[in-house]
mmCIF file of C-alpha atoms in Angstrom:
data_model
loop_
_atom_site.group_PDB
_atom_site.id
_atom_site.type_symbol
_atom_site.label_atom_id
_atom_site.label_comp_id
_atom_site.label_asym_id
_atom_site.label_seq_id
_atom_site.Cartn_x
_atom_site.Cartn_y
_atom_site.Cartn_z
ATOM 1 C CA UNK A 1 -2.062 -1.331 6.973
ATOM 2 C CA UNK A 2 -5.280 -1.743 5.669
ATOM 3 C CA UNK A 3 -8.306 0.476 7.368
ATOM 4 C CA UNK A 4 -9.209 -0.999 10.482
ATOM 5 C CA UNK A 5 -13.173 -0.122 10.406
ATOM 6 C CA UNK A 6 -13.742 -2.135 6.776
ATOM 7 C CA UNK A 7 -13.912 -5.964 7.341
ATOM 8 C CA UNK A 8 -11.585 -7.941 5.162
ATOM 9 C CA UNK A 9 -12.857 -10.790 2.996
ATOM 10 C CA UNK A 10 -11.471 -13.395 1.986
ATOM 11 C CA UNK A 11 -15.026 -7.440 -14.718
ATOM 12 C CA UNK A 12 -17.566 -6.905 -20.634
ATOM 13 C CA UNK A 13 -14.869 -8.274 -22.144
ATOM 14 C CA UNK A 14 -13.607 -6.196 -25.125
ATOM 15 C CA UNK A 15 -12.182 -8.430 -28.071
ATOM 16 C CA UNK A 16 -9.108 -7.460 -30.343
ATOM 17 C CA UNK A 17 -5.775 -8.269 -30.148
ATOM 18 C CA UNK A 18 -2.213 -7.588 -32.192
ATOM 19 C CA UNK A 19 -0.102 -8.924 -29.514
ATOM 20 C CA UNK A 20 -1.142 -12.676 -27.656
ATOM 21 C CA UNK A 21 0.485 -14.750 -25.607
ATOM 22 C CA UNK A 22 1.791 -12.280 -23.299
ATOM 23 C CA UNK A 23 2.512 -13.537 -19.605
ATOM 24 C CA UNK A 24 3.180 -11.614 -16.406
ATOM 25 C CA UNK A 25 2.261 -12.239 -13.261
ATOM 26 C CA UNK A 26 1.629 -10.765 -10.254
ATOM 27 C CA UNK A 27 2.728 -12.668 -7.688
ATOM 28 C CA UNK A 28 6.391 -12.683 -8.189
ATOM 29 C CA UNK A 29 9.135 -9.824 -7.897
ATOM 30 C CA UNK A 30 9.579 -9.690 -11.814
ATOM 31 C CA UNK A 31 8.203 -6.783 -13.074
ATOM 32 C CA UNK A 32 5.663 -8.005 -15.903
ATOM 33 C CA UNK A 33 6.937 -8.594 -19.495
ATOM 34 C CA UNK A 34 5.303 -7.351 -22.585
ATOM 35 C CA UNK A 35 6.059 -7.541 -26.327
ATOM 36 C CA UNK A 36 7.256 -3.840 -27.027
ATOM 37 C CA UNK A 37 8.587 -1.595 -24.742
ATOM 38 C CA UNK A 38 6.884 1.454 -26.150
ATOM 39 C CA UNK A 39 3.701 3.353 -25.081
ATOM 40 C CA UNK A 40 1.018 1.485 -27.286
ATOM 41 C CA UNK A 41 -1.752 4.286 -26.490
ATOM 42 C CA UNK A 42 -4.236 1.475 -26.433
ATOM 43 C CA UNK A 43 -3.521 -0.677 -29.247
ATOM 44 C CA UNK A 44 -1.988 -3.592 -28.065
ATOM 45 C CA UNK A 45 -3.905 -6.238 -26.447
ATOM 46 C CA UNK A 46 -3.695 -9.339 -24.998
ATOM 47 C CA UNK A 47 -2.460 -9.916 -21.768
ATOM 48 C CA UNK A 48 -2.583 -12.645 -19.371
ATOM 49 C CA UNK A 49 -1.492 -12.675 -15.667
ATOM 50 C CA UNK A 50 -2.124 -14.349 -12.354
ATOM 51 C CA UNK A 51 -3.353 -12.199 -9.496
ATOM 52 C CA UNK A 52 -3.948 -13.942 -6.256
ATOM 53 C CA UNK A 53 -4.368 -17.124 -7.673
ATOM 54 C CA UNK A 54 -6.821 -15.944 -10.385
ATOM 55 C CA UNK A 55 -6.106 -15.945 -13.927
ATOM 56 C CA UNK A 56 -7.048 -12.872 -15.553
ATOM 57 C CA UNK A 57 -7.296 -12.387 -19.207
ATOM 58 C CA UNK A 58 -7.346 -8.555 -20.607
ATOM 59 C CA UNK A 59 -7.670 -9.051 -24.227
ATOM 60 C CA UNK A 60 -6.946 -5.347 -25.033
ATOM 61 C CA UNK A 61 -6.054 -2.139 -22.661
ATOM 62 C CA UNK A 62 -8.926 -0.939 -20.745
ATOM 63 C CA UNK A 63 -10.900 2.219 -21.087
ATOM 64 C CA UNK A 64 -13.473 2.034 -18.564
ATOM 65 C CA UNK A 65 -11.465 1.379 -14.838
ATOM 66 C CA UNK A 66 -12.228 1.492 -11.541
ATOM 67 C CA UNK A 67 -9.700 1.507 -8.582
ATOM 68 C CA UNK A 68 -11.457 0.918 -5.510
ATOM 69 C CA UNK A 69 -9.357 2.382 -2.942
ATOM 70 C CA UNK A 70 -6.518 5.068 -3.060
ATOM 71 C CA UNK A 71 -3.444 3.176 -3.255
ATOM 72 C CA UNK A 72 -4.509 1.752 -6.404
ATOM 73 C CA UNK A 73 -5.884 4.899 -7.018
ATOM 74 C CA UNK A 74 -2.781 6.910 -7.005
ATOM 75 C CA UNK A 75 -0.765 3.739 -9.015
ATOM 76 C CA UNK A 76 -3.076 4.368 -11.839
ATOM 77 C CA UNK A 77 -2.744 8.167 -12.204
ATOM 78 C CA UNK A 78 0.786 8.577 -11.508
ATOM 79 C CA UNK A 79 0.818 6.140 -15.154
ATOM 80 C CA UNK A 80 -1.145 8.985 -16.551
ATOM 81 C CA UNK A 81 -4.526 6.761 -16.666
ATOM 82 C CA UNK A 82 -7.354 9.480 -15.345
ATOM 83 C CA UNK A 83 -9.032 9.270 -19.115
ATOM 84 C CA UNK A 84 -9.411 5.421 -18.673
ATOM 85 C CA UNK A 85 -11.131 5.552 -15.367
ATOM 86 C CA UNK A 86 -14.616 5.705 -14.941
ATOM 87 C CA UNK A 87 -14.744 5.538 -10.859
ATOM 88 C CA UNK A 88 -12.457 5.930 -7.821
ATOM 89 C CA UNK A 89 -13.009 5.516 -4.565
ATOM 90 C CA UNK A 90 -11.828 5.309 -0.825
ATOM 91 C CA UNK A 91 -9.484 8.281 -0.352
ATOM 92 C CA UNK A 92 -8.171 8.079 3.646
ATOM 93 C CA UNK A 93 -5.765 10.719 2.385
ATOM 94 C CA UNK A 94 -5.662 13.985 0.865
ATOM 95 C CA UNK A 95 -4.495 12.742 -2.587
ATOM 96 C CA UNK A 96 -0.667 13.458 -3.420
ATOM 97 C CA UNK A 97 -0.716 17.002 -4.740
ATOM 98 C CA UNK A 98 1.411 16.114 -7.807
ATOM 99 C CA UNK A 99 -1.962 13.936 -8.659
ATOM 100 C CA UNK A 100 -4.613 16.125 -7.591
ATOM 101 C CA UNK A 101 -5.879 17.583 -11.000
ATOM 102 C CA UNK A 102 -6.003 14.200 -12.181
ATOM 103 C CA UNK A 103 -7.899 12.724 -9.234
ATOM 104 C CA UNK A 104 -10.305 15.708 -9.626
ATOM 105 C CA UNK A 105 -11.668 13.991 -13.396
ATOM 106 C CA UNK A 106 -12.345 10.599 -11.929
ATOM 107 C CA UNK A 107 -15.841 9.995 -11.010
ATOM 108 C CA UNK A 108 -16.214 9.060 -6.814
ATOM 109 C CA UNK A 109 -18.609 6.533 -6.321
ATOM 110 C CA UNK A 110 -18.551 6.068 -2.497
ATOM 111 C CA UNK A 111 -17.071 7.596 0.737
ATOM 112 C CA UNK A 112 -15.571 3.747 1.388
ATOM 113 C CA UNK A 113 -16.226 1.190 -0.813
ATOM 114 C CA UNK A 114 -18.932 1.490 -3.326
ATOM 115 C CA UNK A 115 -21.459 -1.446 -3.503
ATOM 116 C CA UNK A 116 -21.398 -4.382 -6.161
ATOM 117 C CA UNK A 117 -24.136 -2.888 -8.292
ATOM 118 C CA UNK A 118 -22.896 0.687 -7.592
ATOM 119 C CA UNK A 119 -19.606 -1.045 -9.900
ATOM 120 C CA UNK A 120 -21.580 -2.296 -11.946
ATOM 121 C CA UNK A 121 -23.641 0.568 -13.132
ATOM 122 C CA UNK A 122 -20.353 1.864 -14.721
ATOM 123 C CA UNK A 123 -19.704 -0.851 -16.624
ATOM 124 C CA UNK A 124 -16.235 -1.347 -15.924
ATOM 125 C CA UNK A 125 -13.695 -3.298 -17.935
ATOM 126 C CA UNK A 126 -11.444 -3.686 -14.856
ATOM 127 C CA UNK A 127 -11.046 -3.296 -11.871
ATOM 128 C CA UNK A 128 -8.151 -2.962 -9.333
ATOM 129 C CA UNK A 129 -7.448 -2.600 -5.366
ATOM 130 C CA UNK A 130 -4.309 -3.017 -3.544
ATOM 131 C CA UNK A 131 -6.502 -4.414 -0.433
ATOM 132 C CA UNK A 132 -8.888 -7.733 -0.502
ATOM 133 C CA UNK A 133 -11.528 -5.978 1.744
ATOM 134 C CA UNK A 134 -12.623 -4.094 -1.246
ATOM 135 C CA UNK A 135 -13.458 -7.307 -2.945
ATOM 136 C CA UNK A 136 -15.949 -8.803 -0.034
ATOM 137 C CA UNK A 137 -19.347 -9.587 -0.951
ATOM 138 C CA UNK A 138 -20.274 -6.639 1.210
ATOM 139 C CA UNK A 139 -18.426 -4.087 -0.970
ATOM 140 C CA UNK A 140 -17.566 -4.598 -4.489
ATOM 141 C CA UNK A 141 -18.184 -8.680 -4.927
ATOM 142 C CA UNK A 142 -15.952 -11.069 -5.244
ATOM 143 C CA UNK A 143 -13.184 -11.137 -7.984
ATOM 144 C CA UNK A 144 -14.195 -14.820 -9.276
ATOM 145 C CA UNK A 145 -17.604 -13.261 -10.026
ATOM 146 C CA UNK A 146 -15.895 -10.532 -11.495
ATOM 147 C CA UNK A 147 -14.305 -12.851 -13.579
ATOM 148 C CA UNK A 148 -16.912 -15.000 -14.496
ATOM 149 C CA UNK A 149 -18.760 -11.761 -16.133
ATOM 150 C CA UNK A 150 -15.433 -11.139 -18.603
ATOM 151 C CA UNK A 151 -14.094 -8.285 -16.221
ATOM 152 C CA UNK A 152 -10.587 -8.781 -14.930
ATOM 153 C CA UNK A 153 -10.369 -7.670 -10.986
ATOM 154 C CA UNK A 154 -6.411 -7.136 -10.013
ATOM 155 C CA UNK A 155 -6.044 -7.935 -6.499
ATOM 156 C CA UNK A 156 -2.500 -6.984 -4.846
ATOM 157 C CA UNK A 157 -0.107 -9.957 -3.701
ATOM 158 C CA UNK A 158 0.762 -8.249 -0.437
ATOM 159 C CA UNK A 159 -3.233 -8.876 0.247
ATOM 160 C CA UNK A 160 -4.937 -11.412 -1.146
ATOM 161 C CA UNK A 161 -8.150 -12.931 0.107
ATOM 162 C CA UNK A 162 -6.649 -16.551 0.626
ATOM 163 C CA UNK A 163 -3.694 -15.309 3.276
ATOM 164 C CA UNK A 164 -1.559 -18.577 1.930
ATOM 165 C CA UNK A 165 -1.290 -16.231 -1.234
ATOM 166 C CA UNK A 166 -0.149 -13.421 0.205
ATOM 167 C CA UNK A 167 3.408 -12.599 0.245
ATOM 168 C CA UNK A 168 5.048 -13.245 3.422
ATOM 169 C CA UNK A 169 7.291 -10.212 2.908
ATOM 170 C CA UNK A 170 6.259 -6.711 1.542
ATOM 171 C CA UNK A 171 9.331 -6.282 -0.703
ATOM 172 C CA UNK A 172 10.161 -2.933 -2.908
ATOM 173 C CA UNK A 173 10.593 -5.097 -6.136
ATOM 174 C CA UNK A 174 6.992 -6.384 -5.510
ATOM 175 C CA UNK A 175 5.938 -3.174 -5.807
ATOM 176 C CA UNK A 176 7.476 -1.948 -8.433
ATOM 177 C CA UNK A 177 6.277 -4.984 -10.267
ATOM 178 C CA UNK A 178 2.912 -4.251 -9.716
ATOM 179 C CA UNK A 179 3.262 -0.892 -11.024
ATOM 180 C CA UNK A 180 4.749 -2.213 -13.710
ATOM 181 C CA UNK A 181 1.757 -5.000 -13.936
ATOM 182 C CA UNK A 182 -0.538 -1.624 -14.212
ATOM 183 C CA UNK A 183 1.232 -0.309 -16.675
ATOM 184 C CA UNK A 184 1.342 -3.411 -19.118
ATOM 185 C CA UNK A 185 -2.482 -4.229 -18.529
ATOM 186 C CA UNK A 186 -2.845 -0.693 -19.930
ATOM 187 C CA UNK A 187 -0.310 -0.485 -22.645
ATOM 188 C CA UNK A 188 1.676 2.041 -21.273
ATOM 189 C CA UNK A 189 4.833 -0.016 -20.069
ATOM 190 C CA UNK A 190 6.902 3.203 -20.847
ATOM 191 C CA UNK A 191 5.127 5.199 -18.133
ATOM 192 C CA UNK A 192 5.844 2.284 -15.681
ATOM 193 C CA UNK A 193 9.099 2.299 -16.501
ATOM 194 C CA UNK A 194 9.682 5.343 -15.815
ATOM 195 C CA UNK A 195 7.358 5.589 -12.663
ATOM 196 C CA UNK A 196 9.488 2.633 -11.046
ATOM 197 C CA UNK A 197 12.990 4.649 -12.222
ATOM 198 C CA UNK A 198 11.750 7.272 -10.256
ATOM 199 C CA UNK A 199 11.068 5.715 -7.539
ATOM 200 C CA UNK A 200 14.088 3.313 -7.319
ATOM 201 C CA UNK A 201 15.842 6.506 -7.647
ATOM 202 C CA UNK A 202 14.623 7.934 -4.673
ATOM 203 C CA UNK A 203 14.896 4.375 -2.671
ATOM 204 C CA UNK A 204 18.641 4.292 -3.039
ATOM 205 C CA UNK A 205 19.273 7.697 -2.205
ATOM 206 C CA UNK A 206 17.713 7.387 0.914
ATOM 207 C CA UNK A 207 18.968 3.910 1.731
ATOM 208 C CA UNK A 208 22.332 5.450 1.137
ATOM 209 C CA UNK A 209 21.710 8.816 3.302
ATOM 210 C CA UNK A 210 20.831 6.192 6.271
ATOM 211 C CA UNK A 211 23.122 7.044 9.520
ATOM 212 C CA UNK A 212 23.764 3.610 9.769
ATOM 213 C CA UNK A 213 25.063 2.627 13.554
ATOM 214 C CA UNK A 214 24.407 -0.318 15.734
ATOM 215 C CA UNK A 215 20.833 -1.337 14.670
ATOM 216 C CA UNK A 216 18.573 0.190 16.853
ATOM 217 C CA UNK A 217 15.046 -1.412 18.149
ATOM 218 C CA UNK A 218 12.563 0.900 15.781
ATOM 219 C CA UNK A 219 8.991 0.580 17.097
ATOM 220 C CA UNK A 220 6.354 0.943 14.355
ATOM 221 C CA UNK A 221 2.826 2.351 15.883
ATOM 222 C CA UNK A 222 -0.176 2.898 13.789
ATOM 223 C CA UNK A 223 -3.603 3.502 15.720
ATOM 224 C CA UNK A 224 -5.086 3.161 18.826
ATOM 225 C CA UNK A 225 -4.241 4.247 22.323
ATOM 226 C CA UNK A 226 -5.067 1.803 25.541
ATOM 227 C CA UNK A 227 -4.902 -0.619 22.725
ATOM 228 C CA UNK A 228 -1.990 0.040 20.256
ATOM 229 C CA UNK A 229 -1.546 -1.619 16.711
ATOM 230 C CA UNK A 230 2.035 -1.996 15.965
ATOM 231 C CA UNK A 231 4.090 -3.648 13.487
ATOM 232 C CA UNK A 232 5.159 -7.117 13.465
ATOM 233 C CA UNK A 233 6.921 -9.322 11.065
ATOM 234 C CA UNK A 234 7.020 -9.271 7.370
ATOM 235 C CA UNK A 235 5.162 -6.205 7.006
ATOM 236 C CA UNK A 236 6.537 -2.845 4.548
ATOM 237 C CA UNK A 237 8.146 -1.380 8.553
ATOM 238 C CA UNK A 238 9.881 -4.363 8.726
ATOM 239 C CA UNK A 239 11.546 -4.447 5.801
ATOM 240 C CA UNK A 240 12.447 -0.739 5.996
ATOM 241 C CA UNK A 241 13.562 -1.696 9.341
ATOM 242 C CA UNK A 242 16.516 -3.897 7.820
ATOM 243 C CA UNK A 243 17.115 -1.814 4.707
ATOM 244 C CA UNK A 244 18.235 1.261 7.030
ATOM 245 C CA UNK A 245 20.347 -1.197 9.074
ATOM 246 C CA UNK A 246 18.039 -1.118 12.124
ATOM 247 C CA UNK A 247 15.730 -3.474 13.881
ATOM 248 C CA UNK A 248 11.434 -4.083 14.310
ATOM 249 C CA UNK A 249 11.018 -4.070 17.897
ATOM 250 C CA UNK A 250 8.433 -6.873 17.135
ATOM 251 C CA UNK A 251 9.904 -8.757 14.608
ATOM 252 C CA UNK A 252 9.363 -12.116 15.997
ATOM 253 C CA UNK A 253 5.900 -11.548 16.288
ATOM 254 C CA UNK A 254 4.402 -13.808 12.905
ATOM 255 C CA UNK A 255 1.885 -10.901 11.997
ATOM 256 C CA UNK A 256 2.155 -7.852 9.557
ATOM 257 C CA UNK A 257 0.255 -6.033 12.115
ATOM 258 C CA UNK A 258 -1.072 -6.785 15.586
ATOM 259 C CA UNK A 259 -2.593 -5.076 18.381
ATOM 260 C CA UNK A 260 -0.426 -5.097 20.892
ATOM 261 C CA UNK A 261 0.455 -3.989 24.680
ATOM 262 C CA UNK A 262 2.031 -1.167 26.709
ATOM 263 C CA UNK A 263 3.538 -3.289 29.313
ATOM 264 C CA UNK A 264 5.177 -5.856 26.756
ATOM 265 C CA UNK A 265 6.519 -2.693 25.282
ATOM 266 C CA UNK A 266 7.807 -1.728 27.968
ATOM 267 C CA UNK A 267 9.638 -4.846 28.135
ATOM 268 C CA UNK A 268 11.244 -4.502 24.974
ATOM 269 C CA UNK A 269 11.666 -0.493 25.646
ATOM 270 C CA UNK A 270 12.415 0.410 21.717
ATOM 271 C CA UNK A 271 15.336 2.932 21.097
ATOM 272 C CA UNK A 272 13.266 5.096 18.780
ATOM 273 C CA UNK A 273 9.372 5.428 17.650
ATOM 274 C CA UNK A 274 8.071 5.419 14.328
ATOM 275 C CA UNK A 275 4.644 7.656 14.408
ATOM 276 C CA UNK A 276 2.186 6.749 11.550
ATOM 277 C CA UNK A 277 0.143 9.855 10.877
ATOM 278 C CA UNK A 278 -3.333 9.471 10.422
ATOM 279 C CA UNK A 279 -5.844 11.949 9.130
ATOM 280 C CA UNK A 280 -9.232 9.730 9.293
ATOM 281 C CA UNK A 281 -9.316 11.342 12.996
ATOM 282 C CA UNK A 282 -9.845 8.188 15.373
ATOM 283 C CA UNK A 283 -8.050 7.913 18.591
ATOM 284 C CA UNK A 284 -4.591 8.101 18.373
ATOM 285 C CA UNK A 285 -4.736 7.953 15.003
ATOM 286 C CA UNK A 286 -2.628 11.347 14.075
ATOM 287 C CA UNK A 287 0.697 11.948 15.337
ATOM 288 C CA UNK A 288 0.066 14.470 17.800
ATOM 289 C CA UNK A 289 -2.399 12.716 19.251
ATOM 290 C CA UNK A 290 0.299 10.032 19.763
ATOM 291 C CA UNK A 291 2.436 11.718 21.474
ATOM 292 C CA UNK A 292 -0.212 13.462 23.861
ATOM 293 C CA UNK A 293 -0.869 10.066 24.632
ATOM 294 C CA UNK A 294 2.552 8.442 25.366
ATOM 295 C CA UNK A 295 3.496 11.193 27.583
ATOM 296 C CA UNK A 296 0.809 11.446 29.311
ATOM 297 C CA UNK A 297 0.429 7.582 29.833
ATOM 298 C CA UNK A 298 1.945 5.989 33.497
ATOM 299 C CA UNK A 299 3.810 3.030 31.787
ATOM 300 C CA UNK A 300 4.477 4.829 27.627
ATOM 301 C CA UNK A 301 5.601 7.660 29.485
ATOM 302 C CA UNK A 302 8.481 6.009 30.833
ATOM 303 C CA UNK A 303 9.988 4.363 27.893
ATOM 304 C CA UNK A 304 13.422 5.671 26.736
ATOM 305 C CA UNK A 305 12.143 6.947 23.403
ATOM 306 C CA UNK A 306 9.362 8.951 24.862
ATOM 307 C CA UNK A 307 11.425 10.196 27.648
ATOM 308 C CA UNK A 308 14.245 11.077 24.928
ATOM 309 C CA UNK A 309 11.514 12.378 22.635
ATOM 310 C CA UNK A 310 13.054 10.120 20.014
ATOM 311 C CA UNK A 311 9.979 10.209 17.329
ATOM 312 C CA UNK A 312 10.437 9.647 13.507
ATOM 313 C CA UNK A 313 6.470 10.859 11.681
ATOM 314 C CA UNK A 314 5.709 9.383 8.821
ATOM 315 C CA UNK A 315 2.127 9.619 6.533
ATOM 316 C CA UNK A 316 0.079 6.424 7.431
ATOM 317 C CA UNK A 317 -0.683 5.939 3.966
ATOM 318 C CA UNK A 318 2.755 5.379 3.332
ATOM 319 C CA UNK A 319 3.522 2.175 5.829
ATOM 320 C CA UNK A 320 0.885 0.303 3.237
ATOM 321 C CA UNK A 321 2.853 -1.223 0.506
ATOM 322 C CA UNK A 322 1.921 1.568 -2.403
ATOM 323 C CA UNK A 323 3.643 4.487 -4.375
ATOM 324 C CA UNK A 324 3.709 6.305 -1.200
ATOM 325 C CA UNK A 325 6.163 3.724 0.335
ATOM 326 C CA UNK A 326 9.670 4.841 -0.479
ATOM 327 C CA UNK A 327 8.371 8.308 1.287
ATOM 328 C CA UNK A 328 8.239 6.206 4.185
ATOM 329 C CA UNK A 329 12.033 5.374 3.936
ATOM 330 C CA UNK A 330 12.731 8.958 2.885
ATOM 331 C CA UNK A 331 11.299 9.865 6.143
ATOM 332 C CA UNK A 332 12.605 7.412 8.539
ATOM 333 C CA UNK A 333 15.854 7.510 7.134
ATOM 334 C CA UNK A 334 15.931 11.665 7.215
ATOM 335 C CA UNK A 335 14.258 11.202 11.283
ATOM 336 C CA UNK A 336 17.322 9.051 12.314
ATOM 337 C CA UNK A 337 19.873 10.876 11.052
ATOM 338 C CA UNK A 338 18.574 14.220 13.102
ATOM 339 C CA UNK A 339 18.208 11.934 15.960
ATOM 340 C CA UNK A 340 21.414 10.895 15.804
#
């Protein structure tokens, strides 16, 4: 879910190429092609994609990045890319402690998102968010004018400014195509290939560990108290939802995420509670604070899950689609199966 308090809205050109006319895009589940399958440390060039409707032209890997918020963050050093990036910013989270060192090298330019001329004063060569609301005039500027000035801006499909672009459905192969989209922008399709391994690795084993059972009503609840925000259709809970066998409470609700209310909860009464944990420290936000809350509330106190304490805690970075997800299904899948 993207941060609640940012509003969401709606890159010189380096020349040299060995290999043209390479195509991958964005937007689909294909993980992006290019012309050798080795590392290239640089030397290839060349690529063309569509991000959100925008073409973007790199004509050789960059060297002077900037990912604008930590998903993207993370996506770029976990392909080993700290020594191409010349700004980061946007961490809600401490930073994965596999990554830390490398985060440590990589300039911060703001506490949220940095301003358009704050950008710009590093010269980028690209630039790269996993959320649109880093791209509003407000914050960074809008990819187009990006564009326009030779610097590629990679926008995420799950969140593109025009919400006809974005995918309906947050799907695992999506993600793993955009790390892969990374990685090929880059020159470093190896790394991505390996990255996405990994992590498909991990996916099935905890797909597989799943109790399994009758498909319970799972409850997905990320912020807010008197005024919850929980997780509708098409969203990354909904689809781990159906990939452990199990149900979103609010599935026929038509939005990713949606503030909803304790007496239509009550109504639907979910078997078990999926806690997002929060560290920006707003109400309700961590997982303690949560549960203070539901049993202490007249009407959340009474539903069968709080009653039963039937909780499942997972990071709230990792309900966003991003290289944190499959911990999410590591962790869901691992709460059931002790609730069971």
């Amino acid at each position: 879910m993207r941060p609640i308090t940012i509003k969401t809205a709606a890159s010189a050109a380096v020349t040299g190429a060995l290999l043209a006319g390479l195509v991958a895009c964005g937007n689909d589940d294909r993980p992006a092609a290019a012309g050798d399958s080795k590392d290239t440390g640089g030397k290839t060039a060349a690529v063309r994609l569509k991000s959100c409707g925008l073409d973007l032209n790199v004509t050789r890997p960059p060297r002077r990045a900037v990912a604008l918020e930590q998903n993207a963050t993370e996506i770029m050093l976990a392909l080993g890319l700290a020594d191409r990036m010349v700004g980061t910013s946007y961490q809600t989270d401490p930073v994965l402690p596999e990554l830390a060192d490398a985060y440590a090298k990589v300039p911060v330019l703001a506490k949220q998102y940095p301003g358009h001329e704050a950008v710009l004063a590093k010269e980028p060569d690209f630039l790269y968010s996993t959320l649109s609301s880093a791209f509003a005039p407000e914050a960074a500027g809008e990819r187009a004018g990006w564009a326009s000035a030779g610097v590629p801006a990679y926008l995420s499909s799950h969140d593109c400014e025009q919400k006809g672009l974005t995918r309906k459905d947050v799907t695992f192969d999506a993600i793993f195509g955009e790390i892969n989209d990374i990685a090929t922008v880059f020159g470093v399709k190896d790394r991505g290939t390996k990255v996405v391994d990994g992590l498909r690795a991990r996916l099935d084993r905890a797909v597989a560990a799943a109790p399994g059972g009758p498909g319970r009503d799972i409850m997905w609840y990320y912020s807010g108290t008197r005024t919850p925000y929980v997780a509708g259709k098409g969203g990354l809970p909904s689809t781990i939802s159906q990939l452990l066998g199990e149900k979103n409470t609010f599935d026929d609700v038509n939005q990713k995420w949606f503030a909803g209310g304790w007496e239509k909860i009550a109504d639907r009464n979910p078997d078990v509670i999926v806690l997002a944990d929060l560290t920006r420290g707003g109400d309700g936000d961590s997982a303690e604070a949560k549960k203070r809350f539901l049993r202490a509330d007249p009407v959340a106190s009474k539903l069968d899950a709080v009653r039963h304490n039937r909780f499942v805690v997972v990071p709230g970075s990792a309900v966003d689609p991003s290289l944190r997800s499959v911990s999410a299904v590591e962790a869901v899948s691992k709460g059931l199966g002790s609730l069971r």
